[in-house]
Amino acid sequence: MADHKATIESMLTALIEGRKFRSIKDIVVTMTPQDIAAILEELDEETLTLIFRLLPKDMAAETFVEMEPEAQQALIKSFSDDELREVMEELYVDDAVDLIEEMPANVVKRILAQTDHNMRRSINELLQYPENSAGSIMTTEYVSLRPNMTVSEAFMRIRRTAVNKETIYTCYVTEDRKLLGIVTLKDLLLVSDDDTLIRDIMDENVIAVHTLAASEDVARDLAKYDFLALPVLDKDDRMVGIITFDDAIDVLEEEATEDMELMGGMSPSDKTYSRSGPLDLFKHRIPWLLLLMVSATFTGIIITRFENALAAQVVLTAFIPMLMDTGGNSGSQSSVTVIRALSLGELEFSDLPSVIWKEIRTAVLCGVTLSADCFVKIMLVDRMLLGNAGVTIPVAATVCVTMAATVLIAKIIGCALPMCARRLGFDPAVMASPFITTIVDALSLLVFFGVASTLLF
């Protein structure tokens, strides 16, 4: 795919140098807007603008929506007022809102100046909704039918208004903006009598969401019910828009990216990796690295506190990394599993006791297995093969008991912290690998030295 993209870029560049504009147009019109956008973003501003102007009007708008903000800003800068107005006229309202949210103030001012009154009013309405709410990602462009319409009248309305709607497969039956039901094009096409009233064929069991619902929850509902769109109601239960599946996919992708960044010990970024420079990556990574570095001080304090015990049994030092790594890995497994279940709506805070009980049983099975294998490994490898006379059965027992206890503690902490974070209103992903590992490292050392003090001293 990358080679194919590079080949097309080289071909377009050669055609531009030869001023073969008709050939360029013949090539790009056979491509999808997504592929065109990906290629144009790699070109310099002058070439980008030149090729964009060769696109048909409707394809140009679709391509513009798929571009990254930097490329969009470069194009807007090169547009005349008439060109900008033409692009804005082809955009759906939700796409226009997304564009405005990404642009600097001076560009936003110019964009709004080139939009008509109705579009500007719709944009302002959507911008008033809180970020990450259903209202902020919905579009106000949908097909509305009246219950007393006939099927033939409904088709006439769809033909008249469909060109400006984002989706027409699902039509919404409303009266005084109150949502009464839905009817699909399939329902309309299969009706044998064109005089049949819409109220007689509409589905009154409609699943809808409210404007202040979390966008992530709405996206999950769309996936759960396999809908192409969900109607959005305001606080007075009046229909104000719809959320389409493509917007839901964008939400899920953003949420998944944010969770992965948090779980990796980074602050979420609005930029993709390819758009982020070293300074951007530094800003998002260094706060967590500093926090985790300082928190690791507790590990050093614990080791210092028990340095006399380590001096008496130096062999114990060799097993510290293994115990800390095993504990961190065990905690990470539980935390990632629980965080995923929370994000899918499978778990609530009320499930905490049952989750802990399940993790305890899992920890016992894992702990016993790891301890048994660890004992065999210590006696065969460390004592016999490496000839370490300091590795005795009591030492092996100390390490194995610590191993089992560490796995148990790590899994309890790994499952409990994300659920507690959700209860307190924080993103559970914050309580992922780096944070869990730091806590478990300290606890595993305390357990290790406590068991060693009991069995060896």
Coordinates of C-alpha atoms in Angstrom, one line a residue:
M1 CA 0.0 0.0 0.0
A2 CA 2.8 2.4 0.9
D3 CA 4.6 1.5 -2.4
H4 CA 1.4 2.1 -4.4
K5 CA 0.9 5.5 -2.7
A6 CA 4.5 6.5 -3.4
T7 CA 4.1 5.5 -7.1
I8 CA 1.0 7.6 -7.5
E9 CA 2.7 10.6 -5.8
S10 CA 5.6 10.3 -8.2
M11 CA 3.3 10.0 -11.2
L12 CA 1.3 13.1 -10.2
T13 CA 4.5 15.0 -9.6
A14 CA 5.8 14.1 -13.1
L15 CA 2.4 15.0 -14.7
I16 CA 2.4 18.3 -12.9
E17 CA 5.9 19.1 -14.2
G18 CA 4.7 18.2 -17.7
R19 CA 1.6 20.3 -17.1
K20 CA -0.6 17.4 -18.1
F21 CA -3.6 18.5 -16.0
R22 CA -6.2 16.5 -17.9
S23 CA -4.3 13.3 -17.2
I24 CA -4.0 14.3 -13.5
K25 CA -7.8 14.8 -13.3
D26 CA -8.4 11.5 -15.1
I27 CA -6.3 9.7 -12.4
V28 CA -7.7 11.3 -9.3
V29 CA -11.4 11.1 -10.2
T30 CA -11.0 7.3 -10.2
M31 CA -9.8 7.3 -6.5
T32 CA -11.7 7.5 -3.3
P33 CA -11.7 10.8 -1.3
Q34 CA -9.8 9.1 1.5
D35 CA -7.0 8.0 -0.8
I36 CA -6.8 11.3 -2.5
A37 CA -6.5 13.1 0.9
A38 CA -3.7 10.7 2.0
I39 CA -1.7 11.5 -1.1
L40 CA -2.4 15.3 -1.2
E41 CA -1.1 15.6 2.4
E42 CA 2.3 14.5 1.3
L43 CA 2.6 17.2 -1.4
D44 CA 3.9 20.7 -1.0
E45 CA 1.3 23.5 -0.6
E46 CA 1.5 24.7 -4.2
T47 CA 1.1 21.2 -5.7
L48 CA -1.6 20.4 -3.1
T49 CA -3.7 23.4 -4.1
L50 CA -3.2 22.8 -7.8
I51 CA -4.5 19.2 -7.7
F52 CA -7.3 20.0 -5.3
R53 CA -8.6 22.5 -7.8
L54 CA -8.8 19.8 -10.5
L55 CA -11.3 17.8 -8.4
P56 CA -15.0 17.9 -9.2
K57 CA -16.9 20.0 -6.7
D58 CA -18.5 17.3 -4.7
M59 CA -15.4 15.1 -4.6
A60 CA -13.3 18.2 -3.5
A61 CA -15.6 18.7 -0.5
E62 CA -15.4 15.0 0.5
T63 CA -11.6 15.0 0.1
F64 CA -11.3 18.2 2.1
V65 CA -13.1 16.5 5.0
E66 CA -10.7 13.6 5.1
M67 CA -7.6 15.8 5.3
E68 CA -5.6 16.5 8.4
P69 CA -6.0 20.0 9.9
E70 CA -2.6 21.2 8.6
A71 CA -3.5 20.4 5.0
Q72 CA -7.0 21.9 5.4
Q73 CA -5.5 25.1 6.7
A74 CA -3.0 25.3 3.8
L75 CA -5.9 25.0 1.4
I76 CA -8.0 27.6 3.1
K77 CA -5.1 30.0 3.0
S78 CA -4.8 29.5 -0.8
F79 CA -8.6 29.7 -1.4
S80 CA -10.3 32.7 -2.7
D81 CA -13.5 33.7 -0.9
D82 CA -15.6 32.1 -3.7
E83 CA -13.7 28.8 -3.5
L84 CA -14.0 28.7 0.3
R85 CA -17.7 29.4 0.0
E86 CA -18.2 26.6 -2.5
V87 CA -16.4 24.1 -0.3
M88 CA -18.4 25.1 2.8
E89 CA -21.7 24.8 0.9
E90 CA -20.8 21.1 0.2
L91 CA -19.9 20.2 3.8
Y92 CA -22.4 18.7 6.2
V93 CA -22.9 20.6 9.4
D94 CA -21.1 18.2 11.6
D95 CA -18.1 18.2 9.3
A96 CA -18.1 22.0 9.3
V97 CA -18.1 22.0 13.1
D98 CA -15.1 19.5 13.2
L99 CA -13.3 21.8 10.8
I100 CA -13.9 24.9 12.9
E101 CA -12.8 23.2 16.1
E102 CA -9.4 22.4 14.5
M103 CA -8.7 25.8 13.0
P104 CA -7.1 28.9 14.7
A105 CA -9.3 31.9 15.4
N106 CA -8.3 33.9 12.3
V107 CA -9.1 31.0 10.0
V108 CA -12.4 30.3 11.8
K109 CA -13.5 34.0 11.3
R110 CA -12.9 33.7 7.6
I111 CA -14.7 30.4 7.4
L112 CA -17.8 31.7 9.1
A113 CA -17.8 34.8 6.9
Q114 CA -18.2 32.5 3.9
T115 CA -21.0 30.3 5.2
D116 CA -24.7 31.1 4.8
H117 CA -26.9 32.2 7.6
N118 CA -28.6 28.8 8.2
M119 CA -25.2 26.9 8.2
R120 CA -23.7 29.5 10.6
R121 CA -26.7 29.1 12.9
S122 CA -26.5 25.3 12.9
I123 CA -22.7 25.5 13.6
N124 CA -23.2 27.8 16.5
E125 CA -25.9 25.5 18.0
L126 CA -23.6 22.5 17.8
L127 CA -20.6 24.3 19.3
Q128 CA -22.6 25.1 22.4
Y129 CA -22.8 21.5 23.4
P130 CA -20.2 20.1 25.8
E131 CA -17.2 18.4 24.3
N132 CA -17.6 14.6 24.1
S133 CA -21.4 14.8 24.3
A134 CA -23.9 13.4 21.8
G135 CA -24.8 17.0 20.8
S136 CA -21.3 17.8 19.9
I137 CA -21.0 15.1 17.3
M138 CA -24.5 15.0 15.8
T139 CA -25.7 16.5 12.6
T140 CA -28.9 18.4 12.2
E141 CA -29.3 17.2 8.6
Y142 CA -31.8 14.3 8.5
V143 CA -35.0 13.3 6.6
S144 CA -38.1 14.1 8.6
L145 CA -41.5 12.8 7.6
R146 CA -45.0 13.5 8.9
P147 CA -47.2 10.7 10.2
N148 CA -50.1 11.7 7.9
M149 CA -48.0 11.6 4.8
T150 CA -48.7 8.9 2.2
V151 CA -45.8 6.7 0.9
S152 CA -45.9 8.6 -2.4
E153 CA -45.7 12.0 -0.6
A154 CA -42.8 10.6 1.5
F155 CA -40.9 9.7 -1.7
M156 CA -41.5 13.1 -3.1
R157 CA -40.1 14.7 0.1
I158 CA -37.1 12.5 0.1
R159 CA -36.3 13.3 -3.5
R160 CA -36.6 17.0 -2.8
T161 CA -34.5 17.2 0.3
A162 CA -32.2 14.2 0.1
V163 CA -29.4 16.1 -1.6
N164 CA -28.7 18.0 1.6
K165 CA -29.0 15.2 4.0
E166 CA -26.2 13.1 5.4
T167 CA -28.2 9.8 5.3
I168 CA -31.6 9.0 3.8
Y169 CA -31.9 5.3 4.5
T170 CA -33.6 5.9 7.8
C171 CA -36.3 8.6 7.9
Y172 CA -37.7 10.0 11.2
V173 CA -41.4 10.5 11.7
T174 CA -42.0 13.7 13.7
E175 CA -44.8 16.0 14.6
D176 CA -44.0 19.4 16.2
R177 CA -40.4 18.1 16.4
K178 CA -41.6 15.2 18.7
L179 CA -40.1 11.9 17.5
L180 CA -43.0 9.4 16.8
G181 CA -41.2 6.6 15.0
I182 CA -38.9 5.7 12.2
V183 CA -39.3 4.3 8.7
T184 CA -36.6 3.0 6.4
L185 CA -36.4 3.2 2.6
K186 CA -36.8 -0.5 2.5
D187 CA -40.2 -0.2 4.3
L188 CA -41.3 2.4 1.8
L189 CA -40.2 0.4 -1.2
L190 CA -41.9 -2.7 -0.1
V191 CA -45.3 -1.1 0.5
S192 CA -47.6 -2.1 -2.4
D193 CA -50.1 0.8 -2.0
D194 CA -48.6 4.3 -2.5
D195 CA -51.6 5.7 -0.5
T196 CA -50.6 3.9 2.7
L197 CA -50.0 6.4 5.5
I198 CA -46.6 6.6 7.1
R199 CA -48.1 6.2 10.6
D200 CA -49.3 2.7 9.5
I201 CA -45.9 1.4 8.6
M202 CA -43.6 3.3 11.0
D203 CA -41.8 1.6 13.8
E204 CA -42.7 3.3 17.1
N205 CA -40.1 1.4 19.2
V206 CA -37.3 3.9 18.7
I207 CA -34.1 4.0 20.6
A208 CA -32.8 7.5 21.0
V209 CA -30.2 9.4 23.0
H210 CA -30.1 12.9 24.5
T211 CA -27.8 15.7 23.6
L212 CA -25.8 15.5 26.9
A213 CA -25.2 11.7 26.7
A214 CA -21.5 10.8 26.5
S215 CA -20.4 10.4 22.9
E216 CA -18.6 7.2 23.8
D217 CA -21.8 5.6 25.2
V218 CA -23.7 6.6 22.0
A219 CA -21.0 5.1 19.8
R220 CA -21.3 1.8 21.8
D221 CA -25.1 1.9 21.4
L222 CA -24.7 2.2 17.6
A223 CA -22.4 -0.8 17.6
K224 CA -24.6 -2.8 19.9
Y225 CA -27.8 -2.3 17.9
D226 CA -26.1 -2.2 14.4
F227 CA -27.8 1.0 13.6
L228 CA -26.8 3.3 10.8
A229 CA -27.8 6.3 12.8
L230 CA -29.3 7.3 16.2
P231 CA -31.8 10.1 16.7
V232 CA -30.8 12.8 19.3
L233 CA -33.3 14.5 21.5
D234 CA -33.0 17.7 23.6
K235 CA -34.1 18.1 27.2
D236 CA -37.7 18.5 26.1
D237 CA -37.6 15.3 24.1
R238 CA -37.7 17.2 20.8
M239 CA -35.6 15.8 17.9
V240 CA -32.7 18.0 17.1
G241 CA -30.4 15.7 15.1
I242 CA -28.9 12.3 14.4
I243 CA -25.5 10.6 15.0
T244 CA -24.3 8.5 12.1
F245 CA -22.2 5.4 12.3
D246 CA -19.1 7.1 10.7
D247 CA -19.1 9.7 13.5
A248 CA -19.4 6.9 16.0
I249 CA -16.4 5.1 14.5
D250 CA -14.3 8.3 14.9
V251 CA -15.4 8.6 18.5
L252 CA -14.4 5.0 19.3
E253 CA -11.1 5.4 17.5
E254 CA -10.3 8.6 19.5
E255 CA -11.3 6.9 22.8
A256 CA -9.2 3.8 22.0
T257 CA -6.2 6.0 21.2
E258 CA -6.6 8.0 24.3
D259 CA -6.9 4.9 26.5
M260 CA -3.8 3.4 24.9
E261 CA -1.8 6.6 25.5
L262 CA -2.9 6.7 29.2
M263 CA -2.2 3.0 29.6
G264 CA 1.3 3.6 28.2
G265 CA 2.0 6.4 30.7
M266 CA 1.4 9.4 28.3
S267 CA -0.9 12.4 28.3
P268 CA -3.5 12.1 25.5
S269 CA -2.6 14.1 22.3
D270 CA -4.8 15.6 19.7
K271 CA -2.2 14.9 17.0
T272 CA -1.4 11.6 15.3
Y273 CA 2.1 10.2 15.7
S274 CA 3.1 11.2 12.2
R275 CA 2.0 14.8 12.9
S276 CA 3.7 15.0 16.3
G277 CA 7.3 16.4 16.5
P278 CA 9.9 15.5 19.1
L279 CA 8.8 18.5 21.2
D280 CA 5.2 17.4 21.1
L281 CA 6.1 13.9 22.2
F282 CA 8.3 15.2 24.9
K283 CA 5.5 17.4 26.4
H284 CA 3.1 14.5 26.5
R285 CA 5.6 11.9 27.9
I286 CA 7.8 13.8 30.4
P287 CA 5.2 14.6 33.1
W288 CA 4.4 10.9 33.5
L289 CA 8.1 9.9 33.4
L290 CA 8.9 12.5 36.1
L291 CA 6.0 11.3 38.3
L292 CA 6.9 7.7 37.9
M293 CA 10.6 8.4 38.5
V294 CA 9.7 10.2 41.8
S295 CA 7.3 7.5 42.9
A296 CA 10.0 4.9 42.3
T297 CA 11.8 6.6 45.2
F298 CA 9.7 4.6 47.5
T299 CA 11.2 1.4 46.1
G300 CA 14.7 2.8 46.9
I301 CA 13.7 3.7 50.4
I302 CA 12.4 0.1 51.0
I303 CA 15.6 -1.4 49.7
T304 CA 17.7 1.0 51.9
R305 CA 15.5 0.1 54.9
F306 CA 16.4 -3.6 54.5
E307 CA 20.0 -3.2 53.4
N308 CA 21.2 -5.1 56.5
A309 CA 19.1 -8.1 55.6
L310 CA 20.4 -8.0 52.0
A311 CA 24.0 -7.8 53.4
A312 CA 23.3 -10.9 55.4
Q313 CA 21.7 -12.8 52.5
V314 CA 23.2 -11.2 49.3
V315 CA 21.7 -14.0 47.2
L316 CA 18.3 -12.4 47.7
T317 CA 19.3 -9.5 45.6
A318 CA 19.4 -11.6 42.4
F319 CA 15.6 -12.4 42.8
I320 CA 14.4 -8.9 43.2
P321 CA 14.0 -8.1 39.5
M322 CA 12.1 -11.3 38.8
L323 CA 9.6 -10.7 41.7
M324 CA 9.1 -7.1 40.7
D325 CA 8.6 -7.9 37.1
T326 CA 6.2 -10.8 37.8
G327 CA 4.1 -8.6 40.1
G328 CA 4.0 -5.7 37.6
N329 CA 3.0 -8.1 34.8
S330 CA 0.3 -9.7 36.9
G331 CA -1.2 -6.4 37.9
S332 CA -1.1 -5.1 34.3
Q333 CA -3.0 -8.2 33.1
S334 CA -5.8 -7.6 35.6
S335 CA -5.9 -3.8 35.0
V336 CA -6.0 -4.1 31.2
T337 CA -8.8 -6.7 31.4
V338 CA -10.9 -4.7 33.8
I339 CA -10.3 -1.4 31.9
R340 CA -11.5 -3.0 28.7
A341 CA -14.6 -4.4 30.4
L342 CA -15.4 -1.0 31.9
S343 CA -15.0 0.7 28.5
L344 CA -17.5 -1.8 27.0
G345 CA -20.0 -1.2 29.8
E346 CA -19.6 -4.8 31.1
L347 CA -18.7 -3.8 34.6
E348 CA -20.0 -1.2 37.2
F349 CA -18.5 -0.3 40.5
S350 CA -21.2 -2.5 42.2
D351 CA -19.4 -5.5 40.6
L352 CA -16.2 -4.8 42.5
P353 CA -16.6 -7.6 45.1
S354 CA -17.3 -10.2 42.4
V355 CA -14.4 -9.0 40.3
I356 CA -12.0 -9.1 43.3
W357 CA -13.2 -12.6 44.1
K358 CA -12.7 -13.8 40.6
E359 CA -9.2 -12.2 40.5
I360 CA -8.3 -13.9 43.8
R361 CA -9.2 -17.3 42.4
T362 CA -7.2 -16.5 39.3
A363 CA -4.3 -15.3 41.4
V364 CA -4.2 -18.5 43.4
L365 CA -4.0 -20.6 40.2
C366 CA -1.4 -18.3 38.7
G367 CA 0.6 -18.0 41.9
V368 CA 0.8 -21.7 42.7
T369 CA 1.8 -22.5 39.1
L370 CA 4.5 -19.7 39.0
S371 CA 5.8 -20.6 42.5
A372 CA 6.1 -24.3 41.6
D373 CA 8.0 -23.5 38.4
C374 CA 10.1 -20.9 40.2
F375 CA 11.2 -23.5 42.8
V376 CA 12.3 -25.9 40.2
K377 CA 14.1 -23.2 38.3
I378 CA 15.9 -22.0 41.4
M379 CA 17.1 -25.4 42.5
L380 CA 18.1 -26.6 39.0
V381 CA 19.5 -23.5 37.4
D382 CA 20.6 -21.2 40.2
R383 CA 21.9 -23.9 42.6
M384 CA 23.0 -26.8 40.4
L385 CA 23.9 -25.4 37.0
L386 CA 25.2 -22.0 38.2
G387 CA 26.7 -23.6 41.4
N388 CA 25.4 -20.9 43.7
A389 CA 25.9 -22.4 47.2
G390 CA 23.9 -19.5 48.8
V391 CA 20.7 -20.7 47.1
T392 CA 19.3 -23.0 49.7
I393 CA 15.9 -24.5 50.1
P394 CA 14.9 -21.8 52.7
V395 CA 15.9 -19.1 50.2
A396 CA 14.0 -20.8 47.4
A397 CA 11.0 -21.1 49.7
T398 CA 11.2 -17.4 50.5
V399 CA 11.2 -16.5 46.8
C400 CA 8.3 -18.8 46.0
V401 CA 6.1 -17.7 48.9
T402 CA 6.8 -14.1 47.9
M403 CA 6.0 -14.9 44.3
A404 CA 2.5 -16.3 45.2
A405 CA 1.8 -13.4 47.6
T406 CA 2.9 -10.8 45.1
V407 CA 0.7 -12.2 42.3
L408 CA -2.3 -12.2 44.7
I409 CA -1.7 -8.6 45.8
A410 CA -1.0 -7.4 42.2
K411 CA -4.1 -8.9 40.8
I412 CA -6.3 -7.4 43.5
I413 CA -4.8 -4.0 43.0
G414 CA -4.9 -4.3 39.2
C415 CA -8.6 -4.9 39.2
A416 CA -9.6 -2.6 42.1
L417 CA -7.8 0.6 41.1
P418 CA -9.4 1.1 37.7
M419 CA -12.9 0.5 39.1
C420 CA -12.3 2.9 42.0
A421 CA -11.0 5.5 39.5
R422 CA -14.2 5.2 37.4
R423 CA -16.2 5.6 40.6
L424 CA -14.3 8.8 41.4
G425 CA -14.9 10.2 37.9
F426 CA -11.4 9.6 36.5
D427 CA -10.5 7.7 33.4
P428 CA -9.8 4.1 34.4
A429 CA -7.0 3.9 31.8
V430 CA -4.9 6.2 34.1
M431 CA -4.6 3.2 36.5
A432 CA -2.8 1.0 33.9
S433 CA 0.6 -0.5 33.5
P434 CA 3.0 2.3 34.7
F435 CA 1.0 3.3 37.7
I436 CA 0.1 -0.3 38.8
T437 CA 3.7 -1.5 38.3
T438 CA 5.1 1.3 40.5
I439 CA 2.7 0.4 43.3
V440 CA 3.2 -3.4 43.0
D441 CA 7.0 -3.0 42.9
A442 CA 7.0 -1.3 46.3
L443 CA 4.6 -3.8 47.8
S444 CA 6.4 -6.8 46.4
L445 CA 9.6 -5.6 48.1
L446 CA 7.8 -5.2 51.4
V447 CA 6.4 -8.7 51.1
F448 CA 9.8 -10.1 50.0
F449 CA 11.7 -8.7 53.0
G450 CA 8.9 -9.6 55.3
V451 CA 8.9 -13.2 54.3
A452 CA 12.7 -13.3 54.3
S453 CA 12.7 -11.9 57.8
T454 CA 10.4 -14.6 59.0
L455 CA 12.0 -17.6 57.2
L456 CA 15.7 -16.7 57.1
F457 CA 16.5 -14.4 60.1

